[in-house]
Tab-separated table of C-alpha atoms in Angstrom:
chain	number	residue	atom	x	y	z
E	1393	MET	CA	113.871	96.347	80.107
E	1394	ARG	CA	114.634	98.669	76.868
E	1395	LEU	CA	111.932	98.130	74.792
E	1396	VAL	CA	108.969	96.829	77.363
E	1397	VAL	CA	110.117	100.234	79.596
E	1398	GLY	CA	109.921	102.739	76.345
E	1399	LEU	CA	106.818	100.456	74.936
E	1400	LEU	CA	104.805	101.359	78.143
E	1401	PHE	CA	106.230	104.787	78.845
E	1402	ALA	CA	105.006	105.406	75.075
E	1403	CYS	CA	101.581	104.023	76.103
E	1404	HIS	CA	100.820	107.029	79.151
E	1405	GLY	CA	101.216	109.126	75.871
E	1406	GLY	CA	98.795	107.039	73.638
E	1407	GLN	CA	95.925	107.357	76.224
E	1408	LYS	CA	96.073	110.648	76.489
E	1409	LEU	CA	96.630	112.397	72.843
E	1410	LEU	CA	95.199	109.501	71.123
E	1411	GLY	CA	92.852	107.758	73.954
E	1412	PHE	CA	94.653	104.444	73.456
E	1413	PRO	CA	94.147	102.448	75.486
E	1414	PRO	CA	91.505	104.172	76.626
E	1415	ALA	CA	92.119	105.494	80.346
E	1416	ALA	CA	89.748	104.916	83.481
E	1417	HIS	CA	89.741	108.391	84.722
E	1418	PRO	CA	90.448	110.726	80.984
E	1419	GLY	CA	91.155	114.474	82.143
E	1420	ALA	CA	91.287	117.228	79.296
E	1421	LEU	CA	95.405	118.368	79.752
E	1422	ASP	CA	96.772	121.197	79.025
E	1423	ALA	CA	99.468	122.865	77.134
E	1424	LEU	CA	101.858	121.617	79.360
E	1425	GLY	CA	99.979	118.132	79.868
E	1426	VAL	CA	99.878	118.255	75.799
E	1427	ILE	CA	104.384	118.223	75.540
E	1428	GLY	CA	103.942	115.654	77.907
E	1429	ALA	CA	102.086	113.262	76.555
E	1430	TRP	CA	103.800	114.191	73.315
E	1431	ILE	CA	108.003	113.334	75.057
E	1432	GLU	CA	105.584	109.724	76.118
E	1433	LEU	CA	104.152	108.727	73.510
E	1434	VAL	CA	107.840	109.848	70.888
E	1435	GLY	CA	110.310	109.351	73.636
E	1436	GLY	CA	108.856	105.830	75.179
E	1437	PHE	CA	108.769	104.939	70.979
E	1438	LEU	CA	112.394	105.682	70.277
E	1439	ILE	CA	113.449	104.574	73.299
E	1440	ALA	CA	111.978	101.201	73.121
E	1441	PHE	CA	113.265	101.283	69.609
E	1442	GLY	CA	116.787	102.902	70.476
E	1443	LEU	CA	117.017	105.304	68.447
E	1444	LEU	CA	117.927	108.451	69.692
E	1445	THR	CA	118.354	107.374	72.464
E	1446	ARG	CA	120.343	108.847	74.880
E	1447	LEU	CA	118.652	111.865	73.840
E	1448	ALA	CA	114.981	110.165	73.826
E	1449	ALA	CA	115.821	108.949	77.359
E	1450	LEU	CA	117.162	112.342	78.836
E	1451	ILE	CA	114.175	114.940	78.229
E	1452	ALA	CA	111.845	111.433	79.464
E	1453	SER	CA	114.309	111.420	82.822
E	1454	GLY	CA	113.640	115.517	82.921
E	1455	GLU	CA	109.327	114.359	82.245
E	1456	MET	CA	109.134	112.759	84.883
E	1457	ALA	CA	111.309	114.556	87.736
E	1458	VAL	CA	109.392	117.161	86.731
E	1459	ALA	CA	106.206	115.709	86.455
E	1460	TYR	CA	107.060	113.991	90.235
E	1461	PHE	CA	107.188	117.424	91.915
E	1462	MET	CA	104.667	119.927	90.004
E	1463	VAL	CA	101.770	117.166	90.537
E	1464	HIS	CA	102.528	114.362	92.646
E	1465	SER	CA	104.699	115.803	96.008
E	1466	LYS	CA	102.270	118.311	96.198
E	1467	MET	CA	100.024	115.962	97.961
E	1468	HIS	CA	103.174	114.729	100.229
E	1469	PHE	CA	106.690	113.680	99.739
E	1470	PHE	CA	107.188	110.579	99.770
E	1471	PRO	CA	105.917	108.039	96.597
E	1472	ILE	CA	104.398	105.481	98.346
E	1473	ILE	CA	101.901	107.926	100.081
E	1474	ASN	CA	101.576	110.634	96.848
E	1475	LYS	CA	101.275	107.175	94.349
E	1476	GLY	CA	104.528	108.883	92.316
E	1477	GLU	CA	106.179	105.544	93.151
E	1478	LEU	CA	105.845	104.873	88.623
E	1479	ALA	CA	107.332	108.505	88.325
E	1480	VAL	CA	110.331	108.071	90.228
E	1481	VAL	CA	110.925	104.710	88.627
E	1482	TYR	CA	110.809	105.343	84.902
E	1483	CYS	CA	112.772	108.854	85.262
E	1484	TRP	CA	116.097	106.620	87.557
E	1485	PHE	CA	115.363	104.115	84.643
E	1486	PHE	CA	115.749	106.817	81.765
E	1487	LEU	CA	118.590	108.637	83.538
E	1488	PHE	CA	120.132	105.178	83.800
E	1489	VAL	CA	119.563	104.898	80.174
E	1490	VAL	CA	121.275	108.884	79.291
E	1491	PHE	CA	124.742	106.982	80.904
E	1492	TYR	CA	123.902	103.368	79.655
E	1493	GLY	CA	122.956	103.207	76.110
E	1494	PRO	CA	120.968	101.404	73.847
E	1495	GLY	CA	122.941	98.673	74.329
E	1496	ARG	CA	123.461	95.956	71.641
E	1497	TRP	CA	119.977	95.843	70.101
E	1498	GLY	CA	118.759	99.078	69.713
E	1499	ILE	CA	118.825	100.978	66.328
E	1500	ASP	CA	121.777	103.102	67.760
E	1501	ALA	CA	123.745	99.705	67.921
E	1502	LEU	CA	122.359	99.282	64.243
E	1503	ILE	CA	123.378	102.918	63.002
E	1504	ARG	CA	127.316	102.955	64.660
E	1505	LYS	CA	128.164	99.679	63.728
E	1506	GLY	CA	127.833	100.469	59.839
E	1507	LYS	CA	130.057	103.009	60.456
E	1508	THR	CA	132.459	101.639	61.750
E	1509	ALA	CA	132.405	99.038	59.347
E	1510	THR	CA	132.574	101.289	56.274
E	1511	ALA	CA	135.782	103.494	58.292
E	1512	THR	CA	137.783	100.752	57.967
E	1513	PRO	CA	139.765	100.350	55.818
E	1514	SER	CA	141.260	97.902	52.940
E	1515	THR	CA	144.203	95.962	52.837
E	1516	ALA	CA	144.521	95.083	49.123
């Protein structure tokens, strides 16, 4: 789940910064939009591959909360009406990842496993 959602999140940043995948309605980005796009691109890959997962997920969750309240909630409060469902789902999923962590299939877990293996004293 973390891999797929992270890659989908990275696609949003790739669309805005790199033009790939091609956007149906490309728009100009202001400074805040560029920052958000970088968070989506880099954070999405970090979350997908499980590297610095909790930090990346915390920042991504915050970005989605800001996106919802700065963009979507101005149209209407309810996500189903203001087309903010995806921002809400991303926000809550990333908040879950902050507390759950990367799981066993991530680079963070491999690093952690390597540290515990080298920290164990041998009984020779």
